[in-house]
Short mmCIF file of C-alpha atoms and ligand atoms in Angstrom, two decimals:
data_model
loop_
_atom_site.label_atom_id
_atom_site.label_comp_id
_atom_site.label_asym_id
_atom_site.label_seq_id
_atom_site.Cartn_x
_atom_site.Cartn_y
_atom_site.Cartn_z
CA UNK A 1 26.70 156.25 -119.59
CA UNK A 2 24.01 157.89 -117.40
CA UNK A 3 21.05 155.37 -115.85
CA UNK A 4 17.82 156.12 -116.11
CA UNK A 5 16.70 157.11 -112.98
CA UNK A 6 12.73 156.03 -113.53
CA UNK A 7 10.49 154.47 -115.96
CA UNK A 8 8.24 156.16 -118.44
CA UNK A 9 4.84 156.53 -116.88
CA UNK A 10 2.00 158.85 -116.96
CA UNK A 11 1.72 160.45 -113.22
CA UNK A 12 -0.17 158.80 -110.51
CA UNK A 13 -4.15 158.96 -110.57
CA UNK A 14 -4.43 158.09 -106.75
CA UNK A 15 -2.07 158.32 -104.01
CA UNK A 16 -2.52 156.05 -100.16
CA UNK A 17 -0.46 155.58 -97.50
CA UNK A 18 1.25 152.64 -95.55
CA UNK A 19 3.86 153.02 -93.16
CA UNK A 20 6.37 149.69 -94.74
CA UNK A 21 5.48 148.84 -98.55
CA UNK A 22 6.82 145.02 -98.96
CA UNK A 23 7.29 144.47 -102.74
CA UNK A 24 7.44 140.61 -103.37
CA UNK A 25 6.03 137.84 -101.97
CA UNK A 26 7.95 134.97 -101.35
CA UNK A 27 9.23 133.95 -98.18
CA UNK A 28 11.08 137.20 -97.70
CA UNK A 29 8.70 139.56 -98.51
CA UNK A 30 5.60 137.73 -96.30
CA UNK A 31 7.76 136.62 -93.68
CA UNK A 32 9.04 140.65 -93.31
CA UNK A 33 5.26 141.63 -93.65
CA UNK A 34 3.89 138.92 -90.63
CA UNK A 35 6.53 139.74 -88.77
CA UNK A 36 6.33 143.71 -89.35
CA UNK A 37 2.50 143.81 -88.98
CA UNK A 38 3.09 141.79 -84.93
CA UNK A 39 5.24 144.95 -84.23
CA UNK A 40 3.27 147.35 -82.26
CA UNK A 41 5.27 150.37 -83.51
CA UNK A 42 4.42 149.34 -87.14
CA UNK A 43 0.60 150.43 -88.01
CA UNK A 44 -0.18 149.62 -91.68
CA UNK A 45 1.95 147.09 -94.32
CA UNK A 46 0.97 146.49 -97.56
CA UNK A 47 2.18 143.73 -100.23
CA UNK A 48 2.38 144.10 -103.49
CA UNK A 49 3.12 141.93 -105.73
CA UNK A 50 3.30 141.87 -109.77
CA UNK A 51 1.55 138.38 -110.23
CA UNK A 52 -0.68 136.51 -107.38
CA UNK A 53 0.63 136.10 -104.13
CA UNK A 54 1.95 132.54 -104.42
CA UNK A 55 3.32 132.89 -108.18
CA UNK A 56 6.92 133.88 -107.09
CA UNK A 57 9.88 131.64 -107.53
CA UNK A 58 9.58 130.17 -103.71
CA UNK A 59 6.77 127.64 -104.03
CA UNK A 60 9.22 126.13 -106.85
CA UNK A 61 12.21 125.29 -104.06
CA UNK A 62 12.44 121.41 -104.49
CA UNK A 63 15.41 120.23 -102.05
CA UNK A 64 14.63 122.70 -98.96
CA UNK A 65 15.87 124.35 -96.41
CA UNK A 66 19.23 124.28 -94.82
CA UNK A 67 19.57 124.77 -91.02
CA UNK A 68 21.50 122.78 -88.47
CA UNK A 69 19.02 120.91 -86.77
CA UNK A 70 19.94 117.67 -86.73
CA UNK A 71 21.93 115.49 -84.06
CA UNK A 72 25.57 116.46 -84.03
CA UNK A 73 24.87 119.26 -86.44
CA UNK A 74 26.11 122.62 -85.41
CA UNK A 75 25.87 126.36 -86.67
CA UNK A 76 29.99 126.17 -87.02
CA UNK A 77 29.86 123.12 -89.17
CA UNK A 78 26.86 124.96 -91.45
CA UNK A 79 29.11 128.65 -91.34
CA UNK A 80 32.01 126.44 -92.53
CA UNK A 81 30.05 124.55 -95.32
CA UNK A 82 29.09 128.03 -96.50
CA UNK A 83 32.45 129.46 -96.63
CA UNK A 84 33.68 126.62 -98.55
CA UNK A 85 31.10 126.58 -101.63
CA UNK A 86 31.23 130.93 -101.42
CA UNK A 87 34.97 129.90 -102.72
CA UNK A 88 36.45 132.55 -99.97
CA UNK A 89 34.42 135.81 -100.92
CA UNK A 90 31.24 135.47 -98.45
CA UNK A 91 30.68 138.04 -95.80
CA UNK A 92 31.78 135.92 -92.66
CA UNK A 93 29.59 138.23 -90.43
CA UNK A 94 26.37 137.82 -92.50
CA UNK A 95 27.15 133.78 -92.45
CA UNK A 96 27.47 133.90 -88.56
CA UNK A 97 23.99 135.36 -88.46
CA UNK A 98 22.03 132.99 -90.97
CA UNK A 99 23.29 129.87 -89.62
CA UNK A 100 23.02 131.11 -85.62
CA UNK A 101 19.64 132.47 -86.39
CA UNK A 102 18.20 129.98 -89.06
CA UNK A 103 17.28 126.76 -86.45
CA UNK A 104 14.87 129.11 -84.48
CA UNK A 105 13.64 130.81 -87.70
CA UNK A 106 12.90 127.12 -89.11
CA UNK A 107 11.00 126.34 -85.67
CA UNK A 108 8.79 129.56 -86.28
CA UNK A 109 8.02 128.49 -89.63
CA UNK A 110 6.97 124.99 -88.28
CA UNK A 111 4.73 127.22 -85.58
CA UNK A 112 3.44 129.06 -88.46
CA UNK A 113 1.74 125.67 -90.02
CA UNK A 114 4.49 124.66 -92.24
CA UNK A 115 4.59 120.81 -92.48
CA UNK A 116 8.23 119.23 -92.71
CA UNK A 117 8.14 115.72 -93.57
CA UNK A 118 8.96 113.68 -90.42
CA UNK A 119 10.66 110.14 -90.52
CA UNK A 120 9.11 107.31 -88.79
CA UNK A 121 10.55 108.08 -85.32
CA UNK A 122 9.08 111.16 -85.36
CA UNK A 123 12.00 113.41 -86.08
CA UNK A 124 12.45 115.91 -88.71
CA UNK A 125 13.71 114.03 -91.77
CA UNK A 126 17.07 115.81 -92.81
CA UNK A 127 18.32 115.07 -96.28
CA UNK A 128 22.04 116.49 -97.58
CA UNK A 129 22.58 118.56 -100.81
CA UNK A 130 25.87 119.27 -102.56
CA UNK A 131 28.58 120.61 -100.44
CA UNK A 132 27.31 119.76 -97.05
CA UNK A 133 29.12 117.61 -95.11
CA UNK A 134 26.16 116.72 -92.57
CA UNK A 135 22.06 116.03 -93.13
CA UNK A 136 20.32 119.26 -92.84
CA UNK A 137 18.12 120.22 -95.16
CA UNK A 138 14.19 120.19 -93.94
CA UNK A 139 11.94 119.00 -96.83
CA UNK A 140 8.06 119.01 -97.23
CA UNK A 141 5.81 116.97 -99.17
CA UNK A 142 9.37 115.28 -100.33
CA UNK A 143 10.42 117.48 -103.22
CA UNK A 144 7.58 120.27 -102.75
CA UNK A 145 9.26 121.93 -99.56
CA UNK A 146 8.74 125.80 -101.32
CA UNK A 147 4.93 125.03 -102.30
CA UNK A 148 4.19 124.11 -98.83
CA UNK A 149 6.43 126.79 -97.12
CA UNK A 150 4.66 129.43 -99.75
CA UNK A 151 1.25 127.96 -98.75
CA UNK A 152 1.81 128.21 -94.96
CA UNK A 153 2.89 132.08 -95.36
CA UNK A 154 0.04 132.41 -97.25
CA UNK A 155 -2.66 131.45 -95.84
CA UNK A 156 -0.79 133.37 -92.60
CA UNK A 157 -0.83 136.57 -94.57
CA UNK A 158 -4.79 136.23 -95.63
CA UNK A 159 -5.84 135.34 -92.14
CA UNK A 160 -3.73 139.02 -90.92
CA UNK A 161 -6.44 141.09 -91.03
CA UNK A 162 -4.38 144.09 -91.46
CA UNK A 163 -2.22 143.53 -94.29
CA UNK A 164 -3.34 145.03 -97.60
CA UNK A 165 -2.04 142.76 -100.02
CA UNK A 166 -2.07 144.23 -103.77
CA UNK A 167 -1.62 141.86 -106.83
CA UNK A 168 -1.24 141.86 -110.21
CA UNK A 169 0.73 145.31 -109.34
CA UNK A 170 4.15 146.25 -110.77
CA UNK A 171 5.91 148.25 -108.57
CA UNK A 172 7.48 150.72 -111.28
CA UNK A 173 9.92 152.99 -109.22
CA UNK A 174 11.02 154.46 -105.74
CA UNK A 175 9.56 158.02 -104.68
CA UNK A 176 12.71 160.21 -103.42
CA UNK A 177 12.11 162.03 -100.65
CA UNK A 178 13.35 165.33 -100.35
CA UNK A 179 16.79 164.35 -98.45
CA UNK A 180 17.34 161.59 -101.34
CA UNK A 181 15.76 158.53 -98.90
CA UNK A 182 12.09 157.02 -99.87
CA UNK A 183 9.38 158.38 -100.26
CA UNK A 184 7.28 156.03 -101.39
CA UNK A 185 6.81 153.77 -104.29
CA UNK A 186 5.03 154.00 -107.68
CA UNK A 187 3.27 151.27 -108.89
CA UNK A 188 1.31 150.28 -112.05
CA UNK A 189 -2.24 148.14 -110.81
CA UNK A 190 -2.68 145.96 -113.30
CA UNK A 191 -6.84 145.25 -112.14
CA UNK A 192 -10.10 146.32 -111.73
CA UNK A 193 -11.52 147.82 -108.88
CA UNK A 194 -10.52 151.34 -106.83
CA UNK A 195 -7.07 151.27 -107.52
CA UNK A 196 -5.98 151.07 -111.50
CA UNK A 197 -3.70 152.28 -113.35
CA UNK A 198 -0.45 153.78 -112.21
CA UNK A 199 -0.82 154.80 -108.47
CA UNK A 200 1.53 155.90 -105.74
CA UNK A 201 1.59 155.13 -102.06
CA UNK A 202 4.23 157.06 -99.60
CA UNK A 203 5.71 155.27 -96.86
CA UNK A 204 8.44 155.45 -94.54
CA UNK A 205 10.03 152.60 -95.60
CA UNK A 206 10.22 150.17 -98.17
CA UNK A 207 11.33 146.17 -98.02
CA UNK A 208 12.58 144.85 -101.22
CA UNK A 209 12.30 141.55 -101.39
CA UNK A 210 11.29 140.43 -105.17
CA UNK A 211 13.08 137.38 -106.41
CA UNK A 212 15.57 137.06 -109.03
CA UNK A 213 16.63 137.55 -112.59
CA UNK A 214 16.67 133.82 -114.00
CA UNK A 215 14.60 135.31 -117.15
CA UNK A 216 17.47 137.05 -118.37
CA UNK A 217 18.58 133.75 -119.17
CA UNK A 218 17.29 131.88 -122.16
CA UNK A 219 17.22 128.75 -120.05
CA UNK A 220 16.68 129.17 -116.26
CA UNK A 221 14.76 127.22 -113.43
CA UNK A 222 12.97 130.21 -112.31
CA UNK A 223 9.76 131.29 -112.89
CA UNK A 224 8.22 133.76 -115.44
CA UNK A 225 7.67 136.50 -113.20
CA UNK A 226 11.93 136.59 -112.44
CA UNK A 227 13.00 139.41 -114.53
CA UNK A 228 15.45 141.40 -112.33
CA UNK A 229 13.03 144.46 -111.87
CA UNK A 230 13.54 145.10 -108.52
CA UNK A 231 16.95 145.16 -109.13
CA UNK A 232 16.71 148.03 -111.53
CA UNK A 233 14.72 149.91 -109.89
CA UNK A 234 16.56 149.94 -106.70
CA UNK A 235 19.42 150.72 -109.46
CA UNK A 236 17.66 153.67 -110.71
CA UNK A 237 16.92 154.79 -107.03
CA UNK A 238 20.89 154.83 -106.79
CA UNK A 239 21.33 152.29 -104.34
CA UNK A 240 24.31 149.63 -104.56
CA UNK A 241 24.08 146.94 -105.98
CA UNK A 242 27.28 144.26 -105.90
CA UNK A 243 28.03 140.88 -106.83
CA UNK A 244 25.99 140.61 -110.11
CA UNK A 245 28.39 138.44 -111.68
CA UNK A 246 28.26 135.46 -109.47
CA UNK A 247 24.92 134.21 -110.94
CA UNK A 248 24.55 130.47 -109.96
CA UNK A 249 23.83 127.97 -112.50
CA UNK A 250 22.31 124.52 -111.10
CA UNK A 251 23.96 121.26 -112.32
CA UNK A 252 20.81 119.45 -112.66
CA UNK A 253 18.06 120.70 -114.68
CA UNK A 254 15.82 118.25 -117.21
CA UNK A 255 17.27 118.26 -120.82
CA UNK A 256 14.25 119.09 -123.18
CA UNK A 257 16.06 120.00 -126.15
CA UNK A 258 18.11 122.13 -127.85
CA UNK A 259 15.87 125.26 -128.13
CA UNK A 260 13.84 124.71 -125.04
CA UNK A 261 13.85 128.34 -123.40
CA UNK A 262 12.22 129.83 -120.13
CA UNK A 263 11.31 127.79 -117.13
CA UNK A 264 12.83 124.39 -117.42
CA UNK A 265 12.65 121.96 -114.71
CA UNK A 266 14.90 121.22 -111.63
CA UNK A 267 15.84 117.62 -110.61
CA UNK A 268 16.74 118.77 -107.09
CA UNK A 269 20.30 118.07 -105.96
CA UNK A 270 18.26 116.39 -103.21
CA UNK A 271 17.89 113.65 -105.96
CA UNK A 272 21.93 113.43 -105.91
CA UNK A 273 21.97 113.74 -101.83
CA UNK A 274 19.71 110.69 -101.84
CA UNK A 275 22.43 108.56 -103.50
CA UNK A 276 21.66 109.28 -107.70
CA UNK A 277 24.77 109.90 -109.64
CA UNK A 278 26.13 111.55 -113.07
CA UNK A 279 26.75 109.69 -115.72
CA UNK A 280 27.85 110.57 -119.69
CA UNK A 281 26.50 109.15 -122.50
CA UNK A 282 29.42 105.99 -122.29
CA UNK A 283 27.71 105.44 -119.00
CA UNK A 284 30.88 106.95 -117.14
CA UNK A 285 30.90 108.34 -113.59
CA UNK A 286 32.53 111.34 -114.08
CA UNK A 287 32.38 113.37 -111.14
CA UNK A 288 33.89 110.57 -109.29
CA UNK A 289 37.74 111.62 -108.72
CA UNK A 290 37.00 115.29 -109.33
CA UNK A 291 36.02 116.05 -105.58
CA UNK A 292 35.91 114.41 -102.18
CA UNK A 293 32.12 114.95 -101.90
CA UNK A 294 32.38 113.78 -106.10
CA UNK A 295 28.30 114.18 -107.55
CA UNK A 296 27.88 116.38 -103.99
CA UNK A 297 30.80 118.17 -104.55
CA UNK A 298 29.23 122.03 -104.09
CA UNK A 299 27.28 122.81 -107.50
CA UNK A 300 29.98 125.36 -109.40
CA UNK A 301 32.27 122.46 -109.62
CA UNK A 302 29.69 119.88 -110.67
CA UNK A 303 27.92 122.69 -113.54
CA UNK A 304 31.45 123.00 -114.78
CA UNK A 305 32.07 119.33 -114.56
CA UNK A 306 29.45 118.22 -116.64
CA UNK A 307 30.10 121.30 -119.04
CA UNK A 308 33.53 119.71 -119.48
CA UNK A 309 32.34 116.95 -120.04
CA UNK A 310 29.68 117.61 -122.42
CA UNK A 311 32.62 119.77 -124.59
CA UNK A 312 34.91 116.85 -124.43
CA UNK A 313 32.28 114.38 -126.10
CA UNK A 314 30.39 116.97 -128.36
CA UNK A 315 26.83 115.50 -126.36
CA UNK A 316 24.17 117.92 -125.51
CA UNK A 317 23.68 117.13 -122.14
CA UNK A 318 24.41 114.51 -119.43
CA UNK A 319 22.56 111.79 -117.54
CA UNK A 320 20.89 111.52 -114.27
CA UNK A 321 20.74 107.63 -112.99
CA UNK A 322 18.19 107.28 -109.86
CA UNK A 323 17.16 104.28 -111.11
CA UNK A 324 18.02 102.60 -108.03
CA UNK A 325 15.74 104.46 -106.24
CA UNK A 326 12.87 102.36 -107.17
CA UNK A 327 8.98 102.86 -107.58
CA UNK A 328 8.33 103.48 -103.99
CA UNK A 329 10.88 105.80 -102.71
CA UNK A 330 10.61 107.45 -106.44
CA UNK A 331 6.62 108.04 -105.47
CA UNK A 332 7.22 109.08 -101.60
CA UNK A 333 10.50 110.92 -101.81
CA UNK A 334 10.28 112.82 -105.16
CA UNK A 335 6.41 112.69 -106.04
CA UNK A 336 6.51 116.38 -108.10
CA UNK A 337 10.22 115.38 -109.89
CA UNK A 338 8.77 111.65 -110.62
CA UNK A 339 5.39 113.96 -112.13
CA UNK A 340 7.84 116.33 -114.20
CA UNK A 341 9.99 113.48 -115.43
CA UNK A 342 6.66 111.70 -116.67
CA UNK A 343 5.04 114.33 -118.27
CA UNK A 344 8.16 114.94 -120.63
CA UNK A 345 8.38 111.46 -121.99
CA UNK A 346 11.06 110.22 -119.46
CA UNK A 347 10.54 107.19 -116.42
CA UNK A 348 12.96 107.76 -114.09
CA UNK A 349 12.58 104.87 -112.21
CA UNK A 350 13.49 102.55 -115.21
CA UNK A 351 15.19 105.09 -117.00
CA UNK A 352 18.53 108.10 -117.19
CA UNK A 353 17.29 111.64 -117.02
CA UNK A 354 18.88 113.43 -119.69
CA UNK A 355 20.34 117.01 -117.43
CA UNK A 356 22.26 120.12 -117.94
CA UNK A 357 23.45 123.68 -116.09
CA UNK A 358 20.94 125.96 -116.26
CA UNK A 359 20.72 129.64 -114.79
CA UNK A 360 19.32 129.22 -111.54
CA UNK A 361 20.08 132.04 -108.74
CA UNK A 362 21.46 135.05 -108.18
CA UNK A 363 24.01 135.43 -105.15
CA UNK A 364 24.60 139.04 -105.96
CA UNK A 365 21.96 142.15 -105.86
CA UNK A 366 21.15 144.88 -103.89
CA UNK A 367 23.75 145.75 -101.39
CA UNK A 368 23.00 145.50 -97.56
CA UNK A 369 24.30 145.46 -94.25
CA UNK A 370 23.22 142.78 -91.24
CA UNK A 371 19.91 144.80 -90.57
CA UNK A 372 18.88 144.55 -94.15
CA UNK A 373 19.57 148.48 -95.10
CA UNK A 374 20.70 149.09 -98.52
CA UNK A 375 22.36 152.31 -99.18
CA UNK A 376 19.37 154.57 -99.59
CA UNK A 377 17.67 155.48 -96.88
CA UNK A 378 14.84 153.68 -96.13
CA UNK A 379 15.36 150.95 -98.00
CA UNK A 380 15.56 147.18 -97.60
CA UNK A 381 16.18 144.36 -99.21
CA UNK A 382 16.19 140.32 -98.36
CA UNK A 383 15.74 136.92 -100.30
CA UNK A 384 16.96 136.63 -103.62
CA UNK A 385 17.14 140.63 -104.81
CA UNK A 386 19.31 141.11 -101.89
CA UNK A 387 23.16 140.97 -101.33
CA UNK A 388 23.64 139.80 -97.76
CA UNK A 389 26.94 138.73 -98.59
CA UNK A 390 26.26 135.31 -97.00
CA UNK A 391 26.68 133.71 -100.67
CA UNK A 392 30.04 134.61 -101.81
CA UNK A 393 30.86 133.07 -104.74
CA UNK A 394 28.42 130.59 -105.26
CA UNK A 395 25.32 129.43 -102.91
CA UNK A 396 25.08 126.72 -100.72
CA UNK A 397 22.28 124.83 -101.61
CA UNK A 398 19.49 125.30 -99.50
CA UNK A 399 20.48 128.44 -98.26
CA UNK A 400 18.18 130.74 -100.19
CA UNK A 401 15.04 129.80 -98.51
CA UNK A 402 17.34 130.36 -95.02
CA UNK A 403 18.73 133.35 -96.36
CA UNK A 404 14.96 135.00 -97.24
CA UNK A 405 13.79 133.78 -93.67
CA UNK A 406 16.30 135.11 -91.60
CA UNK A 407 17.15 138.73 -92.64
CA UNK A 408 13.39 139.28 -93.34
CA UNK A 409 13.02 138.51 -89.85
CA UNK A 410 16.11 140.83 -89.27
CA UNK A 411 14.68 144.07 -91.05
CA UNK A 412 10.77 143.37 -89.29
CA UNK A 413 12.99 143.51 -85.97
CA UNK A 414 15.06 146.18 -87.16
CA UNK A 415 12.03 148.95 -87.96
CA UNK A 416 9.91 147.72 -84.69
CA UNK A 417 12.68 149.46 -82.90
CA UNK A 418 11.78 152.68 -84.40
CA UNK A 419 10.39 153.44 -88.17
CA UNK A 420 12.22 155.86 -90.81
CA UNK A 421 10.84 159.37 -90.57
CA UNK A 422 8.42 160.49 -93.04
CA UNK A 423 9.52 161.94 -96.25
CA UNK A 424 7.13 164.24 -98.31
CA UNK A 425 8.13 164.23 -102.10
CA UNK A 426 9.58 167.40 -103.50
CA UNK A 427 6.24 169.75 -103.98
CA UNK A 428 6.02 171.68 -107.45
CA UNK A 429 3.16 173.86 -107.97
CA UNK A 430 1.13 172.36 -105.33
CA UNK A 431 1.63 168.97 -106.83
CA UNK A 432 3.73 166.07 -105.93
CA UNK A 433 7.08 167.39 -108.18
CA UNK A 434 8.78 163.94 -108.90
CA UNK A 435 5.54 162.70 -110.82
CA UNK A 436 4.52 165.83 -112.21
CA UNK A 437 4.01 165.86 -116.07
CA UNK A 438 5.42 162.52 -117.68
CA UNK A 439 8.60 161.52 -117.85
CA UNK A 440 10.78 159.30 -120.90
CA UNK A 441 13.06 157.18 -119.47
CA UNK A 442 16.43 157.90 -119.28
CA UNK A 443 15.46 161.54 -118.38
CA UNK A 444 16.71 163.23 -114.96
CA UNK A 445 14.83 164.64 -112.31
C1 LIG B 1 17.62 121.94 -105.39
O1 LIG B 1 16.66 121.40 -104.87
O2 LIG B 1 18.52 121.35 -105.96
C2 LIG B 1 17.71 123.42 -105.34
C3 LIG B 1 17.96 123.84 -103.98
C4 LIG B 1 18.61 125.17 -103.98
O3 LIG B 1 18.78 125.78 -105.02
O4 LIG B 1 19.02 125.59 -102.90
#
């Protein structure tokens, strides 16, 4: 079966230039666009994104982000943590680098104006997820850690004077150059003003960094605008993709009923790391006896757990019991999860959140090596549309925030030592020859 190798679209009515196009913008794609637009050898960056700036799935992260930061904590002890939930098919290499790198790339996002929540002393409040064996995962506003990590990078990104930032823009395909790398990209402005319609703008290289493919799923905790695309079209550009099958479903999302589809919400593991537990509808403990680290057990074996479980008793979903939590740590710790829980009919401090697996992340995607390079020529990828490797099998919680920071940081340092050179499009008849006339998908070039 031959792939389409670009969408149907009408040819582009205007044409600009940037030197780095950054499609996304999450905390890969603004972190690679601050940090690209402080390197002197980079002169223009624009962002484009498909929604606003803040609508991708980022601002939803509840639990945080994982680095090794706290007392006794090492990189060694995160690398191994990592290895263990990747269930022996992570990219050791890739690993080395996110959890060497991520402390300092945490500590730049703190410089940047991102405010961790502290505990009393003063110190950065650390909290464990499932499958880590120590407490390090930074949190913000307790269970808002993305929202205030996406609000930092943005306001960082509208103070940059010289980053063009382009929403409500679907980035529709990749512009070969004449030696097969990019060109550019073609985009579809969905707006008013100079630039409408379907535009193009060549560059000399192009960071991939939008999201996920959750909405694939009928039930999935990501957000609307997480429908794979810049997976196909780096697919259609013929660049590798790998591990597509190792799509992450989390243990804990609210139960809303049986044909509740699209976003649902997440009940953070951070909710389990903070001492809530799993119970079935007999009031049973189930996870206890299934792993050492039993409702923190990494979140594969908990999703299946509670799958088994729900198959073995014919229920439609498990329970969540934080009860013990109380009013006041419910309010301080978990303020958006307490919100949620409300606004669907359930108390969770006097009452069992009814939970299930849902689709939550994608480990696998677009194919690249330690510098961010996929395998077409000026190309990159980070966060969630990337394959870094440094998930394996199944993510560690926590470390897709990390993962987004620290190879976005890797590809900005990466092109400041030198940029792509420029690739024209193949010409036609004085015209630029990959646009010319429109094309139906699944047609060749
Ligand atoms: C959560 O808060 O449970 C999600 C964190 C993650 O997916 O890493």
């Amino acid at each position: 079966m031959s792939l389409p190798q670009r969408l149907a679209a009408p040819p582009p009515g205007w044409t600009t230039y940037a030197d780095v196009v950054v499609i996304g913008s999450g905390i890969a794609g603004l972190t690679a666009a601050l940090q690209l637009r402080a390197s002197p050898s980079v002169g223009s960056v624009m962002v484009v994104t498909k929604d606003l700036l803040s609508a991708g799935s980022t601002q939803w992260a509840q639990g945080g982000i994982a680095a090794a930061l706290g007392p006794g904590d090492t990189p060694d002890q995160h690398l191994h943590d990592t290895l263990v939930a990747g269930a022996g098919v992570c990219d050791e290499e890739a690993v080395r680098v996110l959890v060497t790198e991520g402390p300092d790339a945490v500590r730049e996002l703190i410089s940047l104006g991102t405010v961790f929540d502290h505990t009393e002393a003063g110190e950065l409040s650390l909290t464990r997820e499932g499958g880590h064996h120590r407490d390090r995962i930074a949190h913000a506003g307790g269970d808002a850690t993305g929202a205030e990590i996406q609000r930092a990078l943005v306001a960082a990104v509208r103070a940059a004077p010289d980053i063009d930032v382009t929403e409500h823009a679907l980035v529709l395909d990749l512009v070969p150059g004449a030696d097969g790398g990019v060109a550019g990209v073609t985009l579809h402005v969905m707006g008013e003003g100079q630039r409408d319609g379907v535009g193009a703008v060549l560059c000399r290289a192009v960071v991939l960094a939008s999201g996920g493919l959750g909405q694939v799923f009928s039930a999935t905790t990501n957000p609307p605008v997480s429908t794979g695309d810049g997976m196909a079209l780096a697919l259609r550009a013929g660049a590798v993709l790998r591990d597509l099958e190792f799509v992450q479903f989390h243990p804990t999302v609210m139960w809303l009923g049986a044909g509740s589809t699209g976003q649902q919400p997440l009940i953070s593991e951070a909710v389990r790391g903070e001492g809530a537990f799993l119970v079935d509808d007999a009031g049973e403990r189930f996870m206890l006896g299934q792993h050492e680290l039993a409702d923190l057990a990494p979140r594969d074996v908990v999703a299946k757990a509670i799958m088994r479980r729900m198959r073995e008793t014919g229920a439609e979903h498990v329970w969540l019991d934080a009860r013990g939590f109380g009013a006041e740590k419910w309010e301080r710790r978990f303020p958006t999860i307490l919100a949620t829980c409300r606004s669907h009919g359930v108390d969770p401090v006097t009452e069992l959140i009814p939970v299930g697996p849902a689709c939550h992340y994608a480990s696998g995607g677009v194919a690249t090596d330690l510098h961010g390079q996929s395998s077409v020529a000026g190309l990159f990828a980070c966060g969630e549309v990337a394959c870094s490797g440094v998930h394996g099998a199944n993510r560690l919680a926590s470390n897709s925030l990390l993962e987004g920071l620290v190879f976005s940081r890797r590809i900005a340092a990466h092109l400041a030592t030198g940029l792509p050179p420029g690739r024209n499009p193949p010409r036609t008849r004085g015209r630029p020859g990959w646009w010319a006339g429109t094309c139906a998908a699944g047609s060749s070039t």
